[in-house]
């Protein structure tokens, strides 16, 4: 549980952890969810006697944040359509889980109506904005910005690279990640895990940003 305090004290808005399979990434993501999420507000017993519980500051924030926790681990397919459908279904499952938000007076009618726009036939634009809009609704309901935990973000991308629909998928996922993580004013912090190593090549004087290798 020392990882909880290490991550929190880093102060980073968005963290990417790239490690091999079977490294314990999903276990750590689940632990973060259990520690921070409102859904586990009554489960302090899970952390009593552990490293993170030694600091009173952390006892005070256990179970105090709205958390969006999702995984792309099972999003695989031979075609772009298959993978897009898997991502959309993951989003739909989240909206079904938080459908109770629609009954709250904290949301106006426009915000409640967005739950109807998020469906199996939604456009790429609506799908790309769906997690940001859910962040808005959760932050209004709980009165705090949201933590977003995305496990195995790169599983669909690996499928696309191997099976030949890279350009289609990266265009869609670029928009999804931009709205969810980069320009999301309702997100407190974000954490992504994956297995793909990320390398960085510093720019030389005559080179442009397109020379970066990730």
mmCIF file with all atom_site columns, C-alpha atoms in Angstrom:
data_model
loop_
_atom_site.group_PDB
_atom_site.id
_atom_site.type_symbol
_atom_site.label_atom_id
_atom_site.label_alt_id
_atom_site.label_comp_id
_atom_site.label_asym_id
_atom_site.label_entity_id
_atom_site.label_seq_id
_atom_site.pdbx_PDB_ins_code
_atom_site.Cartn_x
_atom_site.Cartn_y
_atom_site.Cartn_z
_atom_site.occupancy
_atom_site.B_iso_or_equiv
_atom_site.pdbx_formal_charge
_atom_site.auth_seq_id
_atom_site.auth_comp_id
_atom_site.auth_asym_id
_atom_site.auth_atom_id
_atom_site.pdbx_PDB_model_num
ATOM 1   C CA . UNK A 1 1   ? 0.000   0.000   0.000   1.00 0.00 ? 1   UNK A CA 1
ATOM 2   C CA . UNK A 1 2   ? 3.023   2.304   0.027   1.00 0.00 ? 2   UNK A CA 1
ATOM 3   C CA . UNK A 1 3   ? 2.247   2.726   -3.677  1.00 0.00 ? 3   UNK A CA 1
ATOM 4   C CA . UNK A 1 4   ? -0.908  4.670   -2.750  1.00 0.00 ? 4   UNK A CA 1
ATOM 5   C CA . UNK A 1 5   ? 1.015   7.378   -0.906  1.00 0.00 ? 5   UNK A CA 1
ATOM 6   C CA . UNK A 1 6   ? 3.856   7.330   -3.445  1.00 0.00 ? 6   UNK A CA 1
ATOM 7   C CA . UNK A 1 7   ? 1.419   7.984   -6.299  1.00 0.00 ? 7   UNK A CA 1
ATOM 8   C CA . UNK A 1 8   ? -0.611  10.582  -4.399  1.00 0.00 ? 8   UNK A CA 1
ATOM 9   C CA . UNK A 1 9   ? 2.425   12.542  -3.247  1.00 0.00 ? 9   UNK A CA 1
ATOM 10  C CA . UNK A 1 10  ? 3.906   12.637  -6.745  1.00 0.00 ? 10  UNK A CA 1
ATOM 11  C CA . UNK A 1 11  ? 1.365   15.340  -7.548  1.00 0.00 ? 11  UNK A CA 1
ATOM 12  C CA . UNK A 1 12  ? 1.142   14.270  -11.200 1.00 0.00 ? 12  UNK A CA 1
ATOM 13  C CA . UNK A 1 13  ? -2.093  15.009  -13.033 1.00 0.00 ? 13  UNK A CA 1
ATOM 14  C CA . UNK A 1 14  ? -1.723  11.921  -15.219 1.00 0.00 ? 14  UNK A CA 1
ATOM 15  C CA . UNK A 1 15  ? 0.488   8.897   -14.602 1.00 0.00 ? 15  UNK A CA 1
ATOM 16  C CA . UNK A 1 16  ? 1.349   6.125   -17.059 1.00 0.00 ? 16  UNK A CA 1
ATOM 17  C CA . UNK A 1 17  ? 2.780   2.880   -15.709 1.00 0.00 ? 17  UNK A CA 1
ATOM 18  C CA . UNK A 1 18  ? 4.208   0.530   -18.353 1.00 0.00 ? 18  UNK A CA 1
ATOM 19  C CA . UNK A 1 19  ? 5.230   -2.869  -16.990 1.00 0.00 ? 19  UNK A CA 1
ATOM 20  C CA . UNK A 1 20  ? 5.239   -6.467  -18.304 1.00 0.00 ? 20  UNK A CA 1
ATOM 21  C CA . UNK A 1 21  ? 2.271   -8.783  -17.966 1.00 0.00 ? 21  UNK A CA 1
ATOM 22  C CA . UNK A 1 22  ? 1.779   -10.450 -14.587 1.00 0.00 ? 22  UNK A CA 1
ATOM 23  C CA . UNK A 1 23  ? 3.584   -7.563  -12.876 1.00 0.00 ? 23  UNK A CA 1
ATOM 24  C CA . UNK A 1 24  ? 0.657   -6.742  -10.575 1.00 0.00 ? 24  UNK A CA 1
ATOM 25  C CA . UNK A 1 25  ? -0.662  -3.690  -12.411 1.00 0.00 ? 25  UNK A CA 1
ATOM 26  C CA . UNK A 1 26  ? -4.339  -4.645  -12.189 1.00 0.00 ? 26  UNK A CA 1
ATOM 27  C CA . UNK A 1 27  ? -3.998  -5.580  -8.515  1.00 0.00 ? 27  UNK A CA 1
ATOM 28  C CA . UNK A 1 28  ? -2.558  -2.148  -7.756  1.00 0.00 ? 28  UNK A CA 1
ATOM 29  C CA . UNK A 1 29  ? -5.306  -0.417  -9.756  1.00 0.00 ? 29  UNK A CA 1
ATOM 30  C CA . UNK A 1 30  ? -7.923  -2.358  -7.816  1.00 0.00 ? 30  UNK A CA 1
ATOM 31  C CA . UNK A 1 31  ? -6.215  -1.364  -4.571  1.00 0.00 ? 31  UNK A CA 1
ATOM 32  C CA . UNK A 1 32  ? -6.326  2.322   -5.537  1.00 0.00 ? 32  UNK A CA 1
ATOM 33  C CA . UNK A 1 33  ? -10.010 1.999   -6.377  1.00 0.00 ? 33  UNK A CA 1
ATOM 34  C CA . UNK A 1 34  ? -10.750 0.381   -3.014  1.00 0.00 ? 34  UNK A CA 1
ATOM 35  C CA . UNK A 1 35  ? -8.787  3.050   -1.171  1.00 0.00 ? 35  UNK A CA 1
ATOM 36  C CA . UNK A 1 36  ? -10.140 6.202   -2.809  1.00 0.00 ? 36  UNK A CA 1
ATOM 37  C CA . UNK A 1 37  ? -13.610 5.310   -4.074  1.00 0.00 ? 37  UNK A CA 1
ATOM 38  C CA . UNK A 1 38  ? -16.800 6.448   -2.334  1.00 0.00 ? 38  UNK A CA 1
ATOM 39  C CA . UNK A 1 39  ? -18.052 2.915   -2.916  1.00 0.00 ? 39  UNK A CA 1
ATOM 40  C CA . UNK A 1 40  ? -15.585 1.679   -0.297  1.00 0.00 ? 40  UNK A CA 1
ATOM 41  C CA . UNK A 1 41  ? -16.144 4.459   2.230   1.00 0.00 ? 41  UNK A CA 1
ATOM 42  C CA . UNK A 1 42  ? -17.119 1.920   4.887   1.00 0.00 ? 42  UNK A CA 1
ATOM 43  C CA . UNK A 1 43  ? -14.205 -0.438  4.209   1.00 0.00 ? 43  UNK A CA 1
ATOM 44  C CA . UNK A 1 44  ? -11.385 1.146   6.167   1.00 0.00 ? 44  UNK A CA 1
ATOM 45  C CA . UNK A 1 45  ? -10.779 -2.330  7.578   1.00 0.00 ? 45  UNK A CA 1
ATOM 46  C CA . UNK A 1 46  ? -9.148  -3.278  4.260   1.00 0.00 ? 46  UNK A CA 1
ATOM 47  C CA . UNK A 1 47  ? -6.208  -0.977  5.046   1.00 0.00 ? 47  UNK A CA 1
ATOM 48  C CA . UNK A 1 48  ? -5.913  -1.078  8.816   1.00 0.00 ? 48  UNK A CA 1
ATOM 49  C CA . UNK A 1 49  ? -2.453  -2.210  9.894   1.00 0.00 ? 49  UNK A CA 1
ATOM 50  C CA . UNK A 1 50  ? -0.940  -1.569  6.462   1.00 0.00 ? 50  UNK A CA 1
ATOM 51  C CA . UNK A 1 51  ? 1.665   1.002   5.430   1.00 0.00 ? 51  UNK A CA 1
ATOM 52  C CA . UNK A 1 52  ? -0.723  3.644   4.119   1.00 0.00 ? 52  UNK A CA 1
ATOM 53  C CA . UNK A 1 53  ? -2.774  3.548   7.314   1.00 0.00 ? 53  UNK A CA 1
ATOM 54  C CA . UNK A 1 54  ? 0.141   4.743   9.426   1.00 0.00 ? 54  UNK A CA 1
ATOM 55  C CA . UNK A 1 55  ? -0.394  8.316   8.203   1.00 0.00 ? 55  UNK A CA 1
ATOM 56  C CA . UNK A 1 56  ? -3.434  10.112  9.555   1.00 0.00 ? 56  UNK A CA 1
ATOM 57  C CA . UNK A 1 57  ? -3.687  12.245  6.403   1.00 0.00 ? 57  UNK A CA 1
ATOM 58  C CA . UNK A 1 58  ? -4.443  9.141   4.371   1.00 0.00 ? 58  UNK A CA 1
ATOM 59  C CA . UNK A 1 59  ? -7.003  7.824   6.795   1.00 0.00 ? 59  UNK A CA 1
ATOM 60  C CA . UNK A 1 60  ? -8.870  11.083  6.194   1.00 0.00 ? 60  UNK A CA 1
ATOM 61  C CA . UNK A 1 61  ? -9.113  10.588  2.416   1.00 0.00 ? 61  UNK A CA 1
ATOM 62  C CA . UNK A 1 62  ? -9.942  6.884   2.309   1.00 0.00 ? 62  UNK A CA 1
ATOM 63  C CA . UNK A 1 63  ? -13.284 6.440   0.522   1.00 0.00 ? 63  UNK A CA 1
ATOM 64  C CA . UNK A 1 64  ? -13.680 10.149  -0.211  1.00 0.00 ? 64  UNK A CA 1
ATOM 65  C CA . UNK A 1 65  ? -13.390 10.390  -4.018  1.00 0.00 ? 65  UNK A CA 1
ATOM 66  C CA . UNK A 1 66  ? -15.585 9.505   -6.981  1.00 0.00 ? 66  UNK A CA 1
ATOM 67  C CA . UNK A 1 67  ? -13.599 7.006   -9.057  1.00 0.00 ? 67  UNK A CA 1
ATOM 68  C CA . UNK A 1 68  ? -14.079 5.855   -12.643 1.00 0.00 ? 68  UNK A CA 1
ATOM 69  C CA . UNK A 1 69  ? -12.316 2.507   -12.908 1.00 0.00 ? 69  UNK A CA 1
ATOM 70  C CA . UNK A 1 70  ? -12.317 0.709   -16.259 1.00 0.00 ? 70  UNK A CA 1
ATOM 71  C CA . UNK A 1 71  ? -10.226 -1.808  -18.143 1.00 0.00 ? 71  UNK A CA 1
ATOM 72  C CA . UNK A 1 72  ? -9.550  -2.443  -21.826 1.00 0.00 ? 72  UNK A CA 1
ATOM 73  C CA . UNK A 1 73  ? -7.987  -5.849  -21.081 1.00 0.00 ? 73  UNK A CA 1
ATOM 74  C CA . UNK A 1 74  ? -10.721 -7.765  -22.895 1.00 0.00 ? 74  UNK A CA 1
ATOM 75  C CA . UNK A 1 75  ? -11.128 -5.323  -25.792 1.00 0.00 ? 75  UNK A CA 1
ATOM 76  C CA . UNK A 1 76  ? -9.777  -7.396  -28.681 1.00 0.00 ? 76  UNK A CA 1
ATOM 77  C CA . UNK A 1 77  ? -10.879 -8.135  -32.218 1.00 0.00 ? 77  UNK A CA 1
ATOM 78  C CA . UNK A 1 78  ? -9.888  -8.802  -35.796 1.00 0.00 ? 78  UNK A CA 1
ATOM 79  C CA . UNK A 1 79  ? -11.377 -5.544  -37.107 1.00 0.00 ? 79  UNK A CA 1
ATOM 80  C CA . UNK A 1 80  ? -11.678 -1.916  -36.091 1.00 0.00 ? 80  UNK A CA 1
ATOM 81  C CA . UNK A 1 81  ? -15.436 -2.352  -35.718 1.00 0.00 ? 81  UNK A CA 1
ATOM 82  C CA . UNK A 1 82  ? -14.969 -5.223  -33.272 1.00 0.00 ? 82  UNK A CA 1
ATOM 83  C CA . UNK A 1 83  ? -12.597 -3.241  -31.065 1.00 0.00 ? 83  UNK A CA 1
ATOM 84  C CA . UNK A 1 84  ? -14.638 -0.039  -31.226 1.00 0.00 ? 84  UNK A CA 1
ATOM 85  C CA . UNK A 1 85  ? -17.679 -2.037  -30.164 1.00 0.00 ? 85  UNK A CA 1
ATOM 86  C CA . UNK A 1 86  ? -15.692 -3.422  -27.212 1.00 0.00 ? 86  UNK A CA 1
ATOM 87  C CA . UNK A 1 87  ? -14.693 0.069   -26.074 1.00 0.00 ? 87  UNK A CA 1
ATOM 88  C CA . UNK A 1 88  ? -18.257 1.334   -26.491 1.00 0.00 ? 88  UNK A CA 1
ATOM 89  C CA . UNK A 1 89  ? -19.600 -1.593  -24.462 1.00 0.00 ? 89  UNK A CA 1
ATOM 90  C CA . UNK A 1 90  ? -17.120 -0.837  -21.677 1.00 0.00 ? 90  UNK A CA 1
ATOM 91  C CA . UNK A 1 91  ? -18.419 2.737   -21.593 1.00 0.00 ? 91  UNK A CA 1
ATOM 92  C CA . UNK A 1 92  ? -22.043 1.555   -21.635 1.00 0.00 ? 92  UNK A CA 1
ATOM 93  C CA . UNK A 1 93  ? -21.357 -0.714  -18.659 1.00 0.00 ? 93  UNK A CA 1
ATOM 94  C CA . UNK A 1 94  ? -20.029 2.281   -16.730 1.00 0.00 ? 94  UNK A CA 1
ATOM 95  C CA . UNK A 1 95  ? -23.092 4.372   -17.563 1.00 0.00 ? 95  UNK A CA 1
ATOM 96  C CA . UNK A 1 96  ? -25.342 1.529   -16.416 1.00 0.00 ? 96  UNK A CA 1
ATOM 97  C CA . UNK A 1 97  ? -23.398 1.313   -13.150 1.00 0.00 ? 97  UNK A CA 1
ATOM 98  C CA . UNK A 1 98  ? -23.883 5.026   -12.466 1.00 0.00 ? 98  UNK A CA 1
ATOM 99  C CA . UNK A 1 99  ? -27.413 5.325   -13.786 1.00 0.00 ? 99  UNK A CA 1
ATOM 100 C CA . UNK A 1 100 ? -28.536 6.436   -10.310 1.00 0.00 ? 100 UNK A CA 1
ATOM 101 C CA . UNK A 1 101 ? -26.958 9.828   -11.059 1.00 0.00 ? 101 UNK A CA 1
ATOM 102 C CA . UNK A 1 102 ? -29.959 10.590  -13.270 1.00 0.00 ? 102 UNK A CA 1
ATOM 103 C CA . UNK A 1 103 ? -32.224 10.664  -10.217 1.00 0.00 ? 103 UNK A CA 1
ATOM 104 C CA . UNK A 1 104 ? -30.165 13.338  -8.480  1.00 0.00 ? 104 UNK A CA 1
ATOM 105 C CA . UNK A 1 105 ? -31.120 16.996  -8.215  1.00 0.00 ? 105 UNK A CA 1
ATOM 106 C CA . UNK A 1 106 ? -27.393 17.788  -8.553  1.00 0.00 ? 106 UNK A CA 1
ATOM 107 C CA . UNK A 1 107 ? -27.748 17.285  -12.324 1.00 0.00 ? 107 UNK A CA 1
ATOM 108 C CA . UNK A 1 108 ? -29.837 19.459  -14.599 1.00 0.00 ? 108 UNK A CA 1
ATOM 109 C CA . UNK A 1 109 ? -32.072 18.022  -17.319 1.00 0.00 ? 109 UNK A CA 1
ATOM 110 C CA . UNK A 1 110 ? -29.431 18.436  -20.018 1.00 0.00 ? 110 UNK A CA 1
ATOM 111 C CA . UNK A 1 111 ? -26.875 16.508  -18.003 1.00 0.00 ? 111 UNK A CA 1
ATOM 112 C CA . UNK A 1 112 ? -29.370 13.750  -17.231 1.00 0.00 ? 112 UNK A CA 1
ATOM 113 C CA . UNK A 1 113 ? -30.304 13.514  -20.915 1.00 0.00 ? 113 UNK A CA 1
ATOM 114 C CA . UNK A 1 114 ? -26.728 12.711  -21.850 1.00 0.00 ? 114 UNK A CA 1
ATOM 115 C CA . UNK A 1 115 ? -27.249 9.227   -20.442 1.00 0.00 ? 115 UNK A CA 1
ATOM 116 C CA . UNK A 1 116 ? -29.693 8.651   -23.308 1.00 0.00 ? 116 UNK A CA 1
ATOM 117 C CA . UNK A 1 117 ? -27.172 9.815   -25.926 1.00 0.00 ? 117 UNK A CA 1
ATOM 118 C CA . UNK A 1 118 ? -24.660 7.214   -24.778 1.00 0.00 ? 118 UNK A CA 1
ATOM 119 C CA . UNK A 1 119 ? -25.908 4.052   -26.475 1.00 0.00 ? 119 UNK A CA 1
ATOM 120 C CA . UNK A 1 120 ? -24.768 1.316   -28.833 1.00 0.00 ? 120 UNK A CA 1
ATOM 121 C CA . UNK A 1 121 ? -25.423 3.488   -31.882 1.00 0.00 ? 121 UNK A CA 1
ATOM 122 C CA . UNK A 1 122 ? -23.602 6.608   -30.686 1.00 0.00 ? 122 UNK A CA 1
ATOM 123 C CA . UNK A 1 123 ? -21.167 8.439   -32.949 1.00 0.00 ? 123 UNK A CA 1
ATOM 124 C CA . UNK A 1 124 ? -17.413 8.550   -32.434 1.00 0.00 ? 124 UNK A CA 1
ATOM 125 C CA . UNK A 1 125 ? -17.735 12.095  -31.116 1.00 0.00 ? 125 UNK A CA 1
ATOM 126 C CA . UNK A 1 126 ? -20.231 11.156  -28.402 1.00 0.00 ? 126 UNK A CA 1
ATOM 127 C CA . UNK A 1 127 ? -18.231 8.036   -27.503 1.00 0.00 ? 127 UNK A CA 1
ATOM 128 C CA . UNK A 1 128 ? -15.018 10.049  -27.249 1.00 0.00 ? 128 UNK A CA 1
ATOM 129 C CA . UNK A 1 129 ? -16.662 12.547  -24.884 1.00 0.00 ? 129 UNK A CA 1
ATOM 130 C CA . UNK A 1 130 ? -18.557 9.971   -22.829 1.00 0.00 ? 130 UNK A CA 1
ATOM 131 C CA . UNK A 1 131 ? -16.039 9.547   -19.994 1.00 0.00 ? 131 UNK A CA 1
ATOM 132 C CA . UNK A 1 132 ? -15.580 13.303  -19.684 1.00 0.00 ? 132 UNK A CA 1
ATOM 133 C CA . UNK A 1 133 ? -19.347 13.767  -19.441 1.00 0.00 ? 133 UNK A CA 1
ATOM 134 C CA . UNK A 1 134 ? -19.582 11.007  -16.839 1.00 0.00 ? 134 UNK A CA 1
ATOM 135 C CA . UNK A 1 135 ? -16.811 12.799  -14.908 1.00 0.00 ? 135 UNK A CA 1
ATOM 136 C CA . UNK A 1 136 ? -18.926 15.949  -14.949 1.00 0.00 ? 136 UNK A CA 1
ATOM 137 C CA . UNK A 1 137 ? -22.005 14.145  -13.640 1.00 0.00 ? 137 UNK A CA 1
ATOM 138 C CA . UNK A 1 138 ? -20.041 12.370  -10.897 1.00 0.00 ? 138 UNK A CA 1
ATOM 139 C CA . UNK A 1 139 ? -18.265 15.534  -9.789  1.00 0.00 ? 139 UNK A CA 1
ATOM 140 C CA . UNK A 1 140 ? -21.601 17.361  -9.518  1.00 0.00 ? 140 UNK A CA 1
ATOM 141 C CA . UNK A 1 141 ? -23.143 14.513  -7.543  1.00 0.00 ? 141 UNK A CA 1
ATOM 142 C CA . UNK A 1 142 ? -20.240 13.943  -5.141  1.00 0.00 ? 142 UNK A CA 1
ATOM 143 C CA . UNK A 1 143 ? -18.933 17.498  -4.962  1.00 0.00 ? 143 UNK A CA 1
ATOM 144 C CA . UNK A 1 144 ? -15.395 16.502  -5.896  1.00 0.00 ? 144 UNK A CA 1
ATOM 145 C CA . UNK A 1 145 ? -13.376 16.004  -9.027  1.00 0.00 ? 145 UNK A CA 1
ATOM 146 C CA . UNK A 1 146 ? -12.979 12.441  -10.263 1.00 0.00 ? 146 UNK A CA 1
ATOM 147 C CA . UNK A 1 147 ? -10.091 9.989   -10.243 1.00 0.00 ? 147 UNK A CA 1
ATOM 148 C CA . UNK A 1 148 ? -9.905  8.024   -13.514 1.00 0.00 ? 148 UNK A CA 1
ATOM 149 C CA . UNK A 1 149 ? -8.137  4.656   -13.525 1.00 0.00 ? 149 UNK A CA 1
ATOM 150 C CA . UNK A 1 150 ? -7.701  2.936   -16.896 1.00 0.00 ? 150 UNK A CA 1
ATOM 151 C CA . UNK A 1 151 ? -6.126  -0.515  -16.855 1.00 0.00 ? 151 UNK A CA 1
ATOM 152 C CA . UNK A 1 152 ? -4.466  -2.007  -19.959 1.00 0.00 ? 152 UNK A CA 1
ATOM 153 C CA . UNK A 1 153 ? -5.091  1.063   -22.103 1.00 0.00 ? 153 UNK A CA 1
ATOM 154 C CA . UNK A 1 154 ? -2.931  -0.377  -24.897 1.00 0.00 ? 154 UNK A CA 1
ATOM 155 C CA . UNK A 1 155 ? -4.565  -3.785  -25.449 1.00 0.00 ? 155 UNK A CA 1
ATOM 156 C CA . UNK A 1 156 ? -6.789  -2.462  -28.294 1.00 0.00 ? 156 UNK A CA 1
ATOM 157 C CA . UNK A 1 157 ? -3.803  -0.636  -29.810 1.00 0.00 ? 157 UNK A CA 1
ATOM 158 C CA . UNK A 1 158 ? -1.717  -3.810  -29.897 1.00 0.00 ? 158 UNK A CA 1
ATOM 159 C CA . UNK A 1 159 ? -4.564  -5.580  -31.652 1.00 0.00 ? 159 UNK A CA 1
ATOM 160 C CA . UNK A 1 160 ? -4.783  -2.754  -34.197 1.00 0.00 ? 160 UNK A CA 1
ATOM 161 C CA . UNK A 1 161 ? -1.049  -2.778  -34.882 1.00 0.00 ? 161 UNK A CA 1
ATOM 162 C CA . UNK A 1 162 ? -0.917  -6.530  -35.466 1.00 0.00 ? 162 UNK A CA 1
ATOM 163 C CA . UNK A 1 163 ? -4.160  -6.830  -37.440 1.00 0.00 ? 163 UNK A CA 1
ATOM 164 C CA . UNK A 1 164 ? -3.927  -3.819  -39.700 1.00 0.00 ? 164 UNK A CA 1
ATOM 165 C CA . UNK A 1 165 ? -6.387  -1.172  -38.538 1.00 0.00 ? 165 UNK A CA 1
ATOM 166 C CA . UNK A 1 166 ? -3.939  1.052   -36.671 1.00 0.00 ? 166 UNK A CA 1
ATOM 167 C CA . UNK A 1 167 ? -4.843  4.373   -38.314 1.00 0.00 ? 167 UNK A CA 1
ATOM 168 C CA . UNK A 1 168 ? -8.587  3.975   -37.757 1.00 0.00 ? 168 UNK A CA 1
ATOM 169 C CA . UNK A 1 169 ? -8.246  3.041   -34.104 1.00 0.00 ? 169 UNK A CA 1
ATOM 170 C CA . UNK A 1 170 ? -5.608  5.592   -33.165 1.00 0.00 ? 170 UNK A CA 1
ATOM 171 C CA . UNK A 1 171 ? -7.780  8.365   -34.592 1.00 0.00 ? 171 UNK A CA 1
ATOM 172 C CA . UNK A 1 172 ? -10.693 7.294   -32.383 1.00 0.00 ? 172 UNK A CA 1
ATOM 173 C CA . UNK A 1 173 ? -8.618  6.625   -29.260 1.00 0.00 ? 173 UNK A CA 1
ATOM 174 C CA . UNK A 1 174 ? -6.699  9.876   -29.618 1.00 0.00 ? 174 UNK A CA 1
ATOM 175 C CA . UNK A 1 175 ? -9.988  11.759  -29.315 1.00 0.00 ? 175 UNK A CA 1
ATOM 176 C CA . UNK A 1 176 ? -11.122 9.548   -26.435 1.00 0.00 ? 176 UNK A CA 1
ATOM 177 C CA . UNK A 1 177 ? -7.902  10.114  -24.470 1.00 0.00 ? 177 UNK A CA 1
ATOM 178 C CA . UNK A 1 178 ? -7.862  13.821  -25.263 1.00 0.00 ? 178 UNK A CA 1
ATOM 179 C CA . UNK A 1 179 ? -11.345 14.409  -23.871 1.00 0.00 ? 179 UNK A CA 1
ATOM 180 C CA . UNK A 1 180 ? -10.905 11.985  -20.951 1.00 0.00 ? 180 UNK A CA 1
ATOM 181 C CA . UNK A 1 181 ? -7.444  12.923  -19.701 1.00 0.00 ? 181 UNK A CA 1
ATOM 182 C CA . UNK A 1 182 ? -5.928  15.933  -21.434 1.00 0.00 ? 182 UNK A CA 1
ATOM 183 C CA . UNK A 1 183 ? -8.789  18.438  -21.481 1.00 0.00 ? 183 UNK A CA 1
ATOM 184 C CA . UNK A 1 184 ? -11.029 17.120  -18.723 1.00 0.00 ? 184 UNK A CA 1
ATOM 185 C CA . UNK A 1 185 ? -11.675 19.857  -16.123 1.00 0.00 ? 185 UNK A CA 1
ATOM 186 C CA . UNK A 1 186 ? -13.623 17.403  -13.938 1.00 0.00 ? 186 UNK A CA 1
ATOM 187 C CA . UNK A 1 187 ? -10.689 15.019  -13.407 1.00 0.00 ? 187 UNK A CA 1
ATOM 188 C CA . UNK A 1 188 ? -8.594  15.291  -10.242 1.00 0.00 ? 188 UNK A CA 1
ATOM 189 C CA . UNK A 1 189 ? -6.003  12.759  -11.396 1.00 0.00 ? 189 UNK A CA 1
ATOM 190 C CA . UNK A 1 190 ? -5.652  9.995   -13.942 1.00 0.00 ? 190 UNK A CA 1
ATOM 191 C CA . UNK A 1 191 ? -3.681  6.756   -13.970 1.00 0.00 ? 191 UNK A CA 1
ATOM 192 C CA . UNK A 1 192 ? -3.161  4.414   -16.924 1.00 0.00 ? 192 UNK A CA 1
ATOM 193 C CA . UNK A 1 193 ? -1.374  1.075   -17.056 1.00 0.00 ? 193 UNK A CA 1
ATOM 194 C CA . UNK A 1 194 ? -0.155  -0.910  -20.055 1.00 0.00 ? 194 UNK A CA 1
ATOM 195 C CA . UNK A 1 195 ? 2.569   -3.249  -21.219 1.00 0.00 ? 195 UNK A CA 1
ATOM 196 C CA . UNK A 1 196 ? 3.919   -1.238  -24.154 1.00 0.00 ? 196 UNK A CA 1
ATOM 197 C CA . UNK A 1 197 ? 7.327   0.336   -23.417 1.00 0.00 ? 197 UNK A CA 1
ATOM 198 C CA . UNK A 1 198 ? 7.474   4.061   -24.118 1.00 0.00 ? 198 UNK A CA 1
ATOM 199 C CA . UNK A 1 199 ? 10.729  5.520   -25.387 1.00 0.00 ? 199 UNK A CA 1
ATOM 200 C CA . UNK A 1 200 ? 11.660  9.140   -25.909 1.00 0.00 ? 200 UNK A CA 1
ATOM 201 C CA . UNK A 1 201 ? 14.220  10.523  -28.319 1.00 0.00 ? 201 UNK A CA 1
ATOM 202 C CA . UNK A 1 202 ? 15.347  14.084  -27.501 1.00 0.00 ? 202 UNK A CA 1
ATOM 203 C CA . UNK A 1 203 ? 15.035  16.568  -30.358 1.00 0.00 ? 203 UNK A CA 1
ATOM 204 C CA . UNK A 1 204 ? 18.111  17.845  -32.132 1.00 0.00 ? 204 UNK A CA 1
ATOM 205 C CA . UNK A 1 205 ? 18.276  21.397  -33.439 1.00 0.00 ? 205 UNK A CA 1
ATOM 206 C CA . UNK A 1 206 ? 17.104  20.547  -36.972 1.00 0.00 ? 206 UNK A CA 1
ATOM 207 C CA . UNK A 1 207 ? 14.363  18.096  -35.971 1.00 0.00 ? 207 UNK A CA 1
ATOM 208 C CA . UNK A 1 208 ? 10.655  18.620  -35.411 1.00 0.00 ? 208 UNK A CA 1
ATOM 209 C CA . UNK A 1 209 ? 8.214   17.183  -32.918 1.00 0.00 ? 209 UNK A CA 1
ATOM 210 C CA . UNK A 1 210 ? 7.256   14.438  -35.395 1.00 0.00 ? 210 UNK A CA 1
ATOM 211 C CA . UNK A 1 211 ? 10.603  12.786  -34.717 1.00 0.00 ? 211 UNK A CA 1
ATOM 212 C CA . UNK A 1 212 ? 9.535   11.703  -31.252 1.00 0.00 ? 212 UNK A CA 1
ATOM 213 C CA . UNK A 1 213 ? 9.229   7.936   -30.905 1.00 0.00 ? 213 UNK A CA 1
ATOM 214 C CA . UNK A 1 214 ? 6.671   6.479   -28.531 1.00 0.00 ? 214 UNK A CA 1
#
